[in-house]
CSV table of C-alpha atoms and ligand atoms in Angstrom, one decimal:
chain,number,residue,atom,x,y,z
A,1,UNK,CA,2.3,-2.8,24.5
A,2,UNK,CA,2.6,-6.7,23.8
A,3,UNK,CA,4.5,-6.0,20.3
A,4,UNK,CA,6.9,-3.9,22.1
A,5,UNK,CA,8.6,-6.1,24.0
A,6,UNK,CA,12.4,-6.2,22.9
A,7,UNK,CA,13.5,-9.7,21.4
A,8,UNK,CA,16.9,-10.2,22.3
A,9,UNK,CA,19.1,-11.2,19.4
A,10,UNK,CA,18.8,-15.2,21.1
A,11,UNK,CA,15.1,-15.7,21.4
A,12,UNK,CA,14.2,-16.7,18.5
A,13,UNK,CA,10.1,-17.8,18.5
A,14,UNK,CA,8.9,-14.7,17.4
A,15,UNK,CA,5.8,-15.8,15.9
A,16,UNK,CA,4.0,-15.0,12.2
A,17,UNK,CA,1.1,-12.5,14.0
A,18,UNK,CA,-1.2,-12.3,10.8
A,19,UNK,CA,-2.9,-10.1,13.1
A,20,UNK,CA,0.0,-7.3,12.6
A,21,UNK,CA,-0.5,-7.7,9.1
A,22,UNK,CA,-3.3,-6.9,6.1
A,23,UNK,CA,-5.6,-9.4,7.3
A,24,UNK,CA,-6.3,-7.4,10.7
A,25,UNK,CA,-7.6,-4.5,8.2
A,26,UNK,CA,-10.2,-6.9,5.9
A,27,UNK,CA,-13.3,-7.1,8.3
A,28,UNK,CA,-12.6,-3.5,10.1
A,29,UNK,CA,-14.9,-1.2,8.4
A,30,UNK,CA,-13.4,1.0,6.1
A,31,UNK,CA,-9.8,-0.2,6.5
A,32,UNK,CA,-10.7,-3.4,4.5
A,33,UNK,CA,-11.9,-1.8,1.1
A,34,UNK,CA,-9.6,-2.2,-0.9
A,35,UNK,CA,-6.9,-4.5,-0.2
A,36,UNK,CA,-3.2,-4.1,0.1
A,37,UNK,CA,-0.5,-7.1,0.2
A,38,UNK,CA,2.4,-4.8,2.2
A,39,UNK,CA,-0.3,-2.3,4.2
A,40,UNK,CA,0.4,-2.5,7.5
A,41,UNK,CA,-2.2,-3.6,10.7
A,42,UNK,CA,-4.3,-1.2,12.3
A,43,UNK,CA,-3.3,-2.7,15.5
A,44,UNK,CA,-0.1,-1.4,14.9
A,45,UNK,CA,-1.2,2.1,14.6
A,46,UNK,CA,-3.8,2.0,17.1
A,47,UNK,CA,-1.4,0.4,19.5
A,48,UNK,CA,1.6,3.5,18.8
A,49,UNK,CA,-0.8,6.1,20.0
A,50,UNK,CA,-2.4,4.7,22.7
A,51,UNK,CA,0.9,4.6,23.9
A,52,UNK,CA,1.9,8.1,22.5
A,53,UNK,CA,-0.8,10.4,23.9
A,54,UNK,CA,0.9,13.7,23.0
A,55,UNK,CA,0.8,12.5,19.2
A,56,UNK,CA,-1.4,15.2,17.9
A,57,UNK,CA,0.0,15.6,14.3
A,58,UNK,CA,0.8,12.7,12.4
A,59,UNK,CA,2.7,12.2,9.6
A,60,UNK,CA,2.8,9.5,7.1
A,61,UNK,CA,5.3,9.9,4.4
A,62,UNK,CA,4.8,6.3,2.8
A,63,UNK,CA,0.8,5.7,3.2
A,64,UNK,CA,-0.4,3.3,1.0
A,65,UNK,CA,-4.0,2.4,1.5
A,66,UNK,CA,-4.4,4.9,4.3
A,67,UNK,CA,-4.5,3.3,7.2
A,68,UNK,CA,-2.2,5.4,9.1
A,69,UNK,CA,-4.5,8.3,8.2
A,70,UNK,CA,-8.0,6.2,8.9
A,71,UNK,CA,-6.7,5.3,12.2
A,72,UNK,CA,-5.6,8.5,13.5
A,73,UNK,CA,-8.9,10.6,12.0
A,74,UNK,CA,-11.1,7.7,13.8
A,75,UNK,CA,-9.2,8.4,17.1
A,76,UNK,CA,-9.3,12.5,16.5
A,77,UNK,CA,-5.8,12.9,15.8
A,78,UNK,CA,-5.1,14.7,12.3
A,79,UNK,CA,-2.9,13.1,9.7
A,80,UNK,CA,-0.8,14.1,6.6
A,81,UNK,CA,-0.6,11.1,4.2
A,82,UNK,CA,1.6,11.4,1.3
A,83,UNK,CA,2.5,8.7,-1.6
A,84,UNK,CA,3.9,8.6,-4.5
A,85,UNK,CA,1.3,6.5,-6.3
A,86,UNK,CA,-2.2,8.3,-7.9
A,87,UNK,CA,-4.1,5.6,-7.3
A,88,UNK,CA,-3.2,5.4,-3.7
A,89,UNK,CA,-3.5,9.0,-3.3
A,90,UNK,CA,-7.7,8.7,-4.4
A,91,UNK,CA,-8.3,5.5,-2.4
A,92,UNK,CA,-6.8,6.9,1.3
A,93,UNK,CA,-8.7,9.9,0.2
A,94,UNK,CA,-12.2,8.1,-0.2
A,95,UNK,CA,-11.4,6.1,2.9
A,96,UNK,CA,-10.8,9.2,5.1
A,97,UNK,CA,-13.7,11.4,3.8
A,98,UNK,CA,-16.7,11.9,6.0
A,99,UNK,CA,-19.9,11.2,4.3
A,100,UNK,CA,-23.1,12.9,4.6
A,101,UNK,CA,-26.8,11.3,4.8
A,102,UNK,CA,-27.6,12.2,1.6
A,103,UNK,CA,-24.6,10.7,-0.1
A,104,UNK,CA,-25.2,7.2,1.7
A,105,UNK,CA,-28.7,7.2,0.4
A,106,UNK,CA,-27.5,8.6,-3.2
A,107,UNK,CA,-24.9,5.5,-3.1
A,108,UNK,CA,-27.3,3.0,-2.5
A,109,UNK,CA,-30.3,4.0,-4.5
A,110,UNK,CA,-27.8,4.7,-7.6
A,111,UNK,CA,-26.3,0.9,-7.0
A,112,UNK,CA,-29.6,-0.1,-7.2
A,113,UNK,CA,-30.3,1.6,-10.7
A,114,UNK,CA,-27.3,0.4,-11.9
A,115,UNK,CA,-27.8,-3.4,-10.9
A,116,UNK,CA,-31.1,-3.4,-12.8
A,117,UNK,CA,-29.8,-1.9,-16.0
A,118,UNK,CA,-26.8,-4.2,-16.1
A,119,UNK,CA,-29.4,-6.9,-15.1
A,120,UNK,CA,-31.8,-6.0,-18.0
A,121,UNK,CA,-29.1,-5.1,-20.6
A,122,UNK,CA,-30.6,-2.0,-20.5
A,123,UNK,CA,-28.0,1.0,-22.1
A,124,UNK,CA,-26.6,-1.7,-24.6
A,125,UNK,CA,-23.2,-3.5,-24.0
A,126,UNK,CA,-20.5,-1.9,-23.0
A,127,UNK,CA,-17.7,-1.4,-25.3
A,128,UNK,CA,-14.2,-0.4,-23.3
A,129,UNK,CA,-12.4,-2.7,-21.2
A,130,UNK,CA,-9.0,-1.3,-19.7
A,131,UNK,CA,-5.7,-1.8,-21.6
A,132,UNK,CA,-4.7,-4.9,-19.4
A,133,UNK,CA,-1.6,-6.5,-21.2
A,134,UNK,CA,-3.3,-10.2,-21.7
A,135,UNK,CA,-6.5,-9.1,-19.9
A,136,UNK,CA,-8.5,-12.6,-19.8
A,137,UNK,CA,-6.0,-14.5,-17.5
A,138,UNK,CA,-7.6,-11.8,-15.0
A,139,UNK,CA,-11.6,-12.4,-16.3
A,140,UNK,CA,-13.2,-14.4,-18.6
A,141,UNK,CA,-14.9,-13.0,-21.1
A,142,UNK,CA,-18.3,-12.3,-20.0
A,143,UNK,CA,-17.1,-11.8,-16.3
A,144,UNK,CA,-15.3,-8.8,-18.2
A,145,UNK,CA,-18.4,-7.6,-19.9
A,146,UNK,CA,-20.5,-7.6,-17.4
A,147,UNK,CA,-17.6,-5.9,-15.3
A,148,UNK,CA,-17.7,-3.2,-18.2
A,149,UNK,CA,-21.1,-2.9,-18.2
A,150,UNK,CA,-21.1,-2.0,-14.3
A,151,UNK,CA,-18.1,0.6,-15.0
A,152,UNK,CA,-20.0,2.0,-17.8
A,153,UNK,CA,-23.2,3.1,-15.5
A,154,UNK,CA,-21.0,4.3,-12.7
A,155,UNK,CA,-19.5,6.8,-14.7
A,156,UNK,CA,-22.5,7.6,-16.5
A,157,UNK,CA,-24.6,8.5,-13.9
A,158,UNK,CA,-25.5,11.7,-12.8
A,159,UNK,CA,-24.1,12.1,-9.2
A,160,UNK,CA,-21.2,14.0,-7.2
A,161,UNK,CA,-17.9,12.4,-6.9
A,162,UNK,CA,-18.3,10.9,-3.4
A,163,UNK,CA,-21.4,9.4,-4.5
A,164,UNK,CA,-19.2,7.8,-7.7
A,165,UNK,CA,-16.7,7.1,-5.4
A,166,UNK,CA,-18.0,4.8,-3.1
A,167,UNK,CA,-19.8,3.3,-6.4
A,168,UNK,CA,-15.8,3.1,-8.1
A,169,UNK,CA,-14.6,1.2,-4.7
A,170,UNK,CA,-17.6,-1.2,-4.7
A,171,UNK,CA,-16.3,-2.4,-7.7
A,172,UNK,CA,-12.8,-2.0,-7.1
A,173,UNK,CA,-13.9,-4.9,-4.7
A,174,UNK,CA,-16.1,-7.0,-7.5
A,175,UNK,CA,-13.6,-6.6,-9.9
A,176,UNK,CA,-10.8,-8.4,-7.6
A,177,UNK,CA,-13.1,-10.7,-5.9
A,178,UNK,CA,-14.0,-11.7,-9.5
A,179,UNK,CA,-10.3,-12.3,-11.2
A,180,UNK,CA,-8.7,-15.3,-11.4
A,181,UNK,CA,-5.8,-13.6,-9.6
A,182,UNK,CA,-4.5,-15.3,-6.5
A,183,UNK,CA,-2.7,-13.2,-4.2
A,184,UNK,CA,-1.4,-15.9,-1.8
A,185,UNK,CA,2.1,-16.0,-2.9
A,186,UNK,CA,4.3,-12.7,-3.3
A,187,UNK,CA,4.1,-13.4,-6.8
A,188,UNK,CA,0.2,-13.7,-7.5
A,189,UNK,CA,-0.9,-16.2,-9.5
A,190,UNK,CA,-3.9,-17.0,-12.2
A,191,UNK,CA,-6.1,-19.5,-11.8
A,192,UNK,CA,-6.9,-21.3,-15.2
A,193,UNK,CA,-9.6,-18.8,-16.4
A,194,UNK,CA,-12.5,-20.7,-17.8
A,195,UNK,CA,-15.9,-19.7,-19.5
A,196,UNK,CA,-18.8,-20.7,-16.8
A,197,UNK,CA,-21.4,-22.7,-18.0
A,198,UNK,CA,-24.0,-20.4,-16.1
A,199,UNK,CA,-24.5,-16.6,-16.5
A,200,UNK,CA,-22.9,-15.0,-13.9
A,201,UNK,CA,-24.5,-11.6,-14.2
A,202,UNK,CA,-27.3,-12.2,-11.9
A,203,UNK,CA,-24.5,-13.0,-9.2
A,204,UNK,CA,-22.0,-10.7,-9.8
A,205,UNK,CA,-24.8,-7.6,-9.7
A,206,UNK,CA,-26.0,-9.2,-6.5
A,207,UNK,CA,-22.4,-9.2,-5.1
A,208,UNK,CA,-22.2,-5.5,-6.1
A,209,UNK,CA,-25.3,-4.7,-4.5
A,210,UNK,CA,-23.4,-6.6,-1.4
A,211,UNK,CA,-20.3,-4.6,-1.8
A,212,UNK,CA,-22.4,-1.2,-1.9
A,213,UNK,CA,-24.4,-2.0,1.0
A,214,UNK,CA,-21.3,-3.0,3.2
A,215,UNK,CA,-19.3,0.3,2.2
A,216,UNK,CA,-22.5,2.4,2.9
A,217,UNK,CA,-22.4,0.6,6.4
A,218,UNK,CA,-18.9,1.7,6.9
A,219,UNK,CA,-19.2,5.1,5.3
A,220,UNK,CA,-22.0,5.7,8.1
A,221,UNK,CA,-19.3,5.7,10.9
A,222,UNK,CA,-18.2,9.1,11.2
A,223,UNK,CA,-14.6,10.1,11.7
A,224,UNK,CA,-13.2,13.0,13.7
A,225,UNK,CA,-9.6,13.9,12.9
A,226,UNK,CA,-9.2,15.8,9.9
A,227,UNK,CA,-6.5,13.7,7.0
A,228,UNK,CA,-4.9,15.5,4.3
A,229,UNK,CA,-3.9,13.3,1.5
A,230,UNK,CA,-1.1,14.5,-0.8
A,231,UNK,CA,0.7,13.0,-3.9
A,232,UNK,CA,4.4,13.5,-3.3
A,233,UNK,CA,8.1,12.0,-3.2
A,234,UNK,CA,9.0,11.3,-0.2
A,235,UNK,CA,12.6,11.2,-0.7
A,236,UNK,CA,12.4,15.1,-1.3
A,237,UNK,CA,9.1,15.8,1.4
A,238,UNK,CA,7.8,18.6,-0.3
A,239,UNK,CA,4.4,19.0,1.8
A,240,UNK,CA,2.5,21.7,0.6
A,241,UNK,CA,0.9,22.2,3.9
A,242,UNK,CA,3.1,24.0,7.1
A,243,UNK,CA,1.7,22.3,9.7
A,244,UNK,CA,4.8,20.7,12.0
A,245,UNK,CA,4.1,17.3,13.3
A,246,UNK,CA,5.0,15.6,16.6
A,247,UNK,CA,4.9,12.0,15.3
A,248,UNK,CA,6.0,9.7,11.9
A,249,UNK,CA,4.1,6.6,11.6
A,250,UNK,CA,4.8,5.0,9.0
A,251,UNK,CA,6.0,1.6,6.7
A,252,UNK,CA,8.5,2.4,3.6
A,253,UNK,CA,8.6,0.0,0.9
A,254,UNK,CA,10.8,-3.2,2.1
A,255,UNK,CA,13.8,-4.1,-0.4
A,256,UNK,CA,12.3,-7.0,-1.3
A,257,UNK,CA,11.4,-6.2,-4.7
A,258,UNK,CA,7.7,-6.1,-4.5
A,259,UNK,CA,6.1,-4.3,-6.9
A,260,UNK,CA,3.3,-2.4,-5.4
A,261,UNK,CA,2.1,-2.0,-9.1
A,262,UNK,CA,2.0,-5.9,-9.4
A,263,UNK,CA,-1.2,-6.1,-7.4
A,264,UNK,CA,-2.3,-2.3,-7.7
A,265,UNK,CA,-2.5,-3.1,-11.9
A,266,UNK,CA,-5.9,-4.2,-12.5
A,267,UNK,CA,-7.6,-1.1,-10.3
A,268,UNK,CA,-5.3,1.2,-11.7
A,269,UNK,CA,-6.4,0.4,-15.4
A,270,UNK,CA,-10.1,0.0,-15.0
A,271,UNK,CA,-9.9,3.5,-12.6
A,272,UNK,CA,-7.8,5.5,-15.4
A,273,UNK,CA,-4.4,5.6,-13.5
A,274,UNK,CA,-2.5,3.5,-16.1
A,275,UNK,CA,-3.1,3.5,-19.8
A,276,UNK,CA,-0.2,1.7,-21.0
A,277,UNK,CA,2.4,-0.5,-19.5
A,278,UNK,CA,5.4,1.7,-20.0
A,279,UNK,CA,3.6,4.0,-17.3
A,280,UNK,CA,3.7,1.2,-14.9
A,281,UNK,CA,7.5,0.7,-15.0
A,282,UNK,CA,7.6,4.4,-14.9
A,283,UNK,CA,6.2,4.8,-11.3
A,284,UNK,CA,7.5,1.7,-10.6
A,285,UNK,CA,10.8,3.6,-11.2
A,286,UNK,CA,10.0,6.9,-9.0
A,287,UNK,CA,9.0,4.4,-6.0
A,288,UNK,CA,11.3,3.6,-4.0
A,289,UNK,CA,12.3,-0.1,-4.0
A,290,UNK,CA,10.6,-1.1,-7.6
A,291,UNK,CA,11.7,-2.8,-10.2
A,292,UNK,CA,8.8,-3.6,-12.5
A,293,UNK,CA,9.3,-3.2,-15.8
A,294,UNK,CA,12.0,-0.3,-17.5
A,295,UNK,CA,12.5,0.0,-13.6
A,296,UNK,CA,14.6,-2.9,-14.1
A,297,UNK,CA,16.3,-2.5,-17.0
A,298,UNK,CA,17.7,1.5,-15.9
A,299,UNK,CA,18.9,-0.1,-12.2
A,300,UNK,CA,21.8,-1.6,-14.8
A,301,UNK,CA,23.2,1.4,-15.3
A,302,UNK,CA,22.5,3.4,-12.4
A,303,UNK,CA,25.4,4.9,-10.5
A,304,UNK,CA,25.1,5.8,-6.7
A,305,UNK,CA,26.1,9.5,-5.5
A,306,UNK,CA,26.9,7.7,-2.2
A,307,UNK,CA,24.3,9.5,-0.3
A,308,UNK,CA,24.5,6.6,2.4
A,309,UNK,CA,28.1,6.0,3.5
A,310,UNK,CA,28.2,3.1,5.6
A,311,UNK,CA,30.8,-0.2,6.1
A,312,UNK,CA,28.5,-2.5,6.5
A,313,UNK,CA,26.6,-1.6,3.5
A,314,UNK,CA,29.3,-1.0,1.3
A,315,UNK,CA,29.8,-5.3,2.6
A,316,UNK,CA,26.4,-6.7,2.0
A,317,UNK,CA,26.5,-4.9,-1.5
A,318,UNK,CA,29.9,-6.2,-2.5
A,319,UNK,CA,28.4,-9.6,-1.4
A,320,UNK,CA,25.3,-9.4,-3.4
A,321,UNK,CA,27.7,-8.1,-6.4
A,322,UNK,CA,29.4,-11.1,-6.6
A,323,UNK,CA,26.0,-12.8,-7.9
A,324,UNK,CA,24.2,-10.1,-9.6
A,325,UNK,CA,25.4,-6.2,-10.8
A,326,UNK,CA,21.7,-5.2,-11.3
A,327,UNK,CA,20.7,-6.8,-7.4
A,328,UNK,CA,23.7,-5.0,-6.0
A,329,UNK,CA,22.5,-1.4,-7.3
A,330,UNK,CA,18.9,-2.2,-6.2
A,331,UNK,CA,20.1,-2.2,-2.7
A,332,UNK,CA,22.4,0.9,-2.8
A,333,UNK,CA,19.9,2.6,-4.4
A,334,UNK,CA,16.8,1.7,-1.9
A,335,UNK,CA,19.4,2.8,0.6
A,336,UNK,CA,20.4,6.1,-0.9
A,337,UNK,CA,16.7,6.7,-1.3
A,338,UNK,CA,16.2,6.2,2.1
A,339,UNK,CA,19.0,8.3,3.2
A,340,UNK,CA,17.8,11.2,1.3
A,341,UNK,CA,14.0,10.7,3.3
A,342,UNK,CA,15.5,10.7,7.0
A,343,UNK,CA,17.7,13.6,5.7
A,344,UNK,CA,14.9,15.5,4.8
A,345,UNK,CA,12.9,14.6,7.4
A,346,UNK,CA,13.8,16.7,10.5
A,347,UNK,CA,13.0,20.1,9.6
A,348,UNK,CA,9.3,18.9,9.2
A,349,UNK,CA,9.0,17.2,12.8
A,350,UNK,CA,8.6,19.7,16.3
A,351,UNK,CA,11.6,19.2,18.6
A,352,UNK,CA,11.2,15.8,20.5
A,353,UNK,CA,9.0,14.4,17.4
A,354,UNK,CA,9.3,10.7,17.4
A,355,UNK,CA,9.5,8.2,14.3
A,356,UNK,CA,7.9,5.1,13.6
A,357,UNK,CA,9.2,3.1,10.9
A,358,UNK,CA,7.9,-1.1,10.4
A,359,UNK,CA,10.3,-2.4,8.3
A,360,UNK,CA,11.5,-5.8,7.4
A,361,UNK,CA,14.9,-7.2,6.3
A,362,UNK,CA,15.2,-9.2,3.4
A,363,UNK,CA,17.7,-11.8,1.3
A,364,UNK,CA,19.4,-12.2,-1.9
A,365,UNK,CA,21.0,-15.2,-2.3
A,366,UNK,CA,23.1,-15.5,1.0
A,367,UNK,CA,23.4,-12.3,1.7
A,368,UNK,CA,20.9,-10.9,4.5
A,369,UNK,CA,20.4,-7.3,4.0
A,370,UNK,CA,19.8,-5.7,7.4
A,371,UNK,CA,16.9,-3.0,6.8
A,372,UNK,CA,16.2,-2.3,10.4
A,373,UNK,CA,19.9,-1.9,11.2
A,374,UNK,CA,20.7,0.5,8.2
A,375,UNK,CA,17.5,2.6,9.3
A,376,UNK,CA,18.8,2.6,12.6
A,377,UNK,CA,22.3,4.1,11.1
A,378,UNK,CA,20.7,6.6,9.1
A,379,UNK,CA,18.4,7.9,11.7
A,380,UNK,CA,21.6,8.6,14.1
A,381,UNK,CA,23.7,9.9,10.8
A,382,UNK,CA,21.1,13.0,10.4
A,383,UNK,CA,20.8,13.5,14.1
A,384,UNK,CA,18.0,11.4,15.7
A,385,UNK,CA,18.4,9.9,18.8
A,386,UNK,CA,16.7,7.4,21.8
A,387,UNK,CA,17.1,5.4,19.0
A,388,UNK,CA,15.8,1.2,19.3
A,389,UNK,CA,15.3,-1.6,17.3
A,390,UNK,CA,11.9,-4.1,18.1
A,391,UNK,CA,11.4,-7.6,16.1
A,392,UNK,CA,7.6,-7.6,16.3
A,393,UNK,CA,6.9,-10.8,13.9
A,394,UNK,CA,8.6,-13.5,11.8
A,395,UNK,CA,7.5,-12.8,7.7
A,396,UNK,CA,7.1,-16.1,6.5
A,397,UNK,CA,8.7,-19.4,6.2
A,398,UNK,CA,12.0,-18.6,5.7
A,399,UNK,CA,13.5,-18.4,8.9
A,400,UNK,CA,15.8,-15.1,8.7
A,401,UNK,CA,12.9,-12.8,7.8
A,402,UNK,CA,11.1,-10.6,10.0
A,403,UNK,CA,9.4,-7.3,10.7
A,404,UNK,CA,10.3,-4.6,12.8
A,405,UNK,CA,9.8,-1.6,14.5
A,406,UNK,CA,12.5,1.2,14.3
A,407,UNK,CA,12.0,4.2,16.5
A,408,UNK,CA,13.7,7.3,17.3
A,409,UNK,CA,13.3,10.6,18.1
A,410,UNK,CA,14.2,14.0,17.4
B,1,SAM,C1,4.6,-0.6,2.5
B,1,SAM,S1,3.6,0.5,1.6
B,1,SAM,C2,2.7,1.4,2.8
B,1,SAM,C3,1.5,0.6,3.2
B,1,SAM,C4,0.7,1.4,4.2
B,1,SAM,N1,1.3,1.4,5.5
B,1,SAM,C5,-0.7,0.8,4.3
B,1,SAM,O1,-1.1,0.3,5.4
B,1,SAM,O2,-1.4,0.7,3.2
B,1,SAM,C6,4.8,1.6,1.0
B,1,SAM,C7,4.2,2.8,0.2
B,1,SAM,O3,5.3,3.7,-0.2
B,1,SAM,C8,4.9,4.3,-1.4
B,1,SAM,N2,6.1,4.9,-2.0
B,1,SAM,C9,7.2,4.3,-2.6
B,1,SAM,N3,8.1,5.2,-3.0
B,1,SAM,C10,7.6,6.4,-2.6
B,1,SAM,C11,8.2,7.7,-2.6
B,1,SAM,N4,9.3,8.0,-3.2
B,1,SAM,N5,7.4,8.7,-2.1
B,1,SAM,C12,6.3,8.5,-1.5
B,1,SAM,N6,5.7,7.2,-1.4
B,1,SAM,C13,6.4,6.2,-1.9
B,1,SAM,C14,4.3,3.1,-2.2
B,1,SAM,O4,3.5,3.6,-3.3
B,1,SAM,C15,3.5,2.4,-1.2
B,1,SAM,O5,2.2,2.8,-1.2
């Protein structure tokens, strides 16, 4: 495998490889739905079990969008996906369900309804938008109408729920392709949101009808493995089914401070996930490595139980303390979190199980916080071993960051 090539510590051109990132996932079929900032390639997960044969039984304790999950189930391999976010949880369900005949026909003829009522104005205007604190630097104000309208007759209509599902995740895709959000900086950005001079309707309804028509396509290719989806912490790794597994493939948040909720927001108010911003700072809080919001403001006085004893953290910590308290805990306590995972992990894995982990390292101020390394300490502290350490792509510009792959085995 090309990524798995050891970098020694010297070499340094280790190249950016967008196609180990996201934007492998945007034109393959289901895996480009909805999308994801900090999901992981498909490539990647593709390329771990061709090289991994005996992986029946995957587990994914961090899953995000699903693609873990979608890549094992189109290979025939069965998957357990658990996250901590709702949202999540119902989108890498929808991606991993198999679809009948009926359904695909259901989807598209109900699109079609739907177009021409919102097209005709028929069924009034809609009155509910979501709860979006300062909701028109995302859409202008008829964009947002007509985006209520379409919401309205998707959850009118008479239909089962994987009908309305593929309906929701067409326009989970018209809603974002429709913001003014830019999402090519970490941070996102709004583009100045101005009033069109032209009515938009006709276009947007026509790149609904797009969306449908392309999800129906995907939603035809039938998977084989069979993907359980479940909403849990997986610092703790309650998984309510027995089932043992022989493989962990997976990517944890990176301690970088990226707020999944940051770019999940505008789904997760229009879908019903989030009806009020202190609800957002309070997942952001049970996820490991977030800080949006009251997420922020309890790090302050959070105090460590020293679940993660190590030198060379307690170091990097005291370094980052000398600049900022709050900074400081975040790291302990995405370290502690993560201690508590691996901890918990072994008891759920089949003797000579073997871990995936992509991870990258990150900076604060001067101090470069080692991910990879720390993983690779906690793996041996609870008892895993052939443990190794791959660089597999440099992040972005600056030059200290990259990606890895962290692997053991139990
Ligand atoms: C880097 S993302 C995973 C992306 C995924 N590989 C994909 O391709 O979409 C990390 C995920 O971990 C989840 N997460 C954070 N804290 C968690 C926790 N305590 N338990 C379970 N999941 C958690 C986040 O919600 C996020 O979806």
């Amino acid at each position: 495998m090309e990524y798995l090539r050891v970098y020694s510590r010297q070499m340094t051109v280790v190249k950016q490889r967008a196609e180990l990132t996201f934007k492998e996932n945007i034109k393959k079929g289901r895996h480009g739905w909805v999308r994801l900032t900090p999901a992981y390639s498909v490539k990647l997960v593709y390329e771990i079990l061709e090289s991994n044969h005996n992986c029946r039984n995957v587990l994914d304790p961090f899953s995000g969008t699903g693609t873990t999950g979608l890549a094992c189930a189109e290979l025939g391999t069965n998957a357990t996906l658990l996250d901590i976010n709702p949202f999540l949880i119902w989108l890498a369900e929808v991606k991993t369900a198999r679809y009948s005949y009926v359904d695909l026909l259901q989807t598209t003829r109900h699109a079609n309804v739907i177009a021409e009522a919102v097209k005709t104005k028929k069924g009034g205007s809609a009155s509910w938008t979501p709860p979006i604190h300062k909701i028109h630097r995302w859409w202008s104000s008829k964009r947002l109408a007509t985006l209520a309208e379409i919401y309205q007759h998707i959850c009118g209509v008479e239909t089962t729920e994987p009908v309305r599902n593929l309906l929701l995740i067409a326009f989970c895709r018209l809603l974002i392709d429709w913001s003014n959000a830019a999402f090519n900086h970490q941070s996102m950005s709004f583009k100045n949101s101005e009033e069109s001079l032209f009515d938009e309707t006709k276009m947007m309804v026509s790149a609904f009808l797009a969306n449908v028509a392309r999800i129906v396509r995907a939603a035809s290719k039938q998977i084989c493995g069979k993907v359980s989806v479940y909403e849990s912490d997986s610092r703790t790794l309650n998984v309510p089914d027995s089932a043992e597994y022989d493989c962990v493939i997976t990517s944890p948040p990176y301690s970088n401070r990226m707020s999944y909720i940051r770019e999940l927001r505008p789904y997760m108010y229009w879908l019903g996930y989030l009806s009020e911003s202190r609800e957002a700072g309070e997942l952001d809080w049970k996820a490991i490595g977030g800080t949006w919001g009251i997420a922020t403001s309890r790090l302050s006085s959070w105090r460590s139980r020293d679940e993660f004893q190590s030198s060379s953290l307690d170091q990097v910590v005291r370094s980052v303390a000398t600049r900022s308290h709050v900074l400081a805990n975040y790291i302990r306590k995405y370290m502690d979190d993560m201690y508590l995972h691996f901890s918990n992990l072994g008891p759920l894995l089949v003797d000579g199980g073997r871990l995936f982990y992509i991870v990258g390292n990150s900076k604060f101020y001067d101090t470069l916080v080692p991910v990879e390394e720390f993983y690779a300490e906690m793996m041996q502290k609870v008892g895993f071993v052939d443990i190794s350490v791959q660089k597999i792509r440099k992040r972005n510009s600056k030059k200290e960051l990259y990606e890895y792959l962290v692997s053991a085995r139990k």
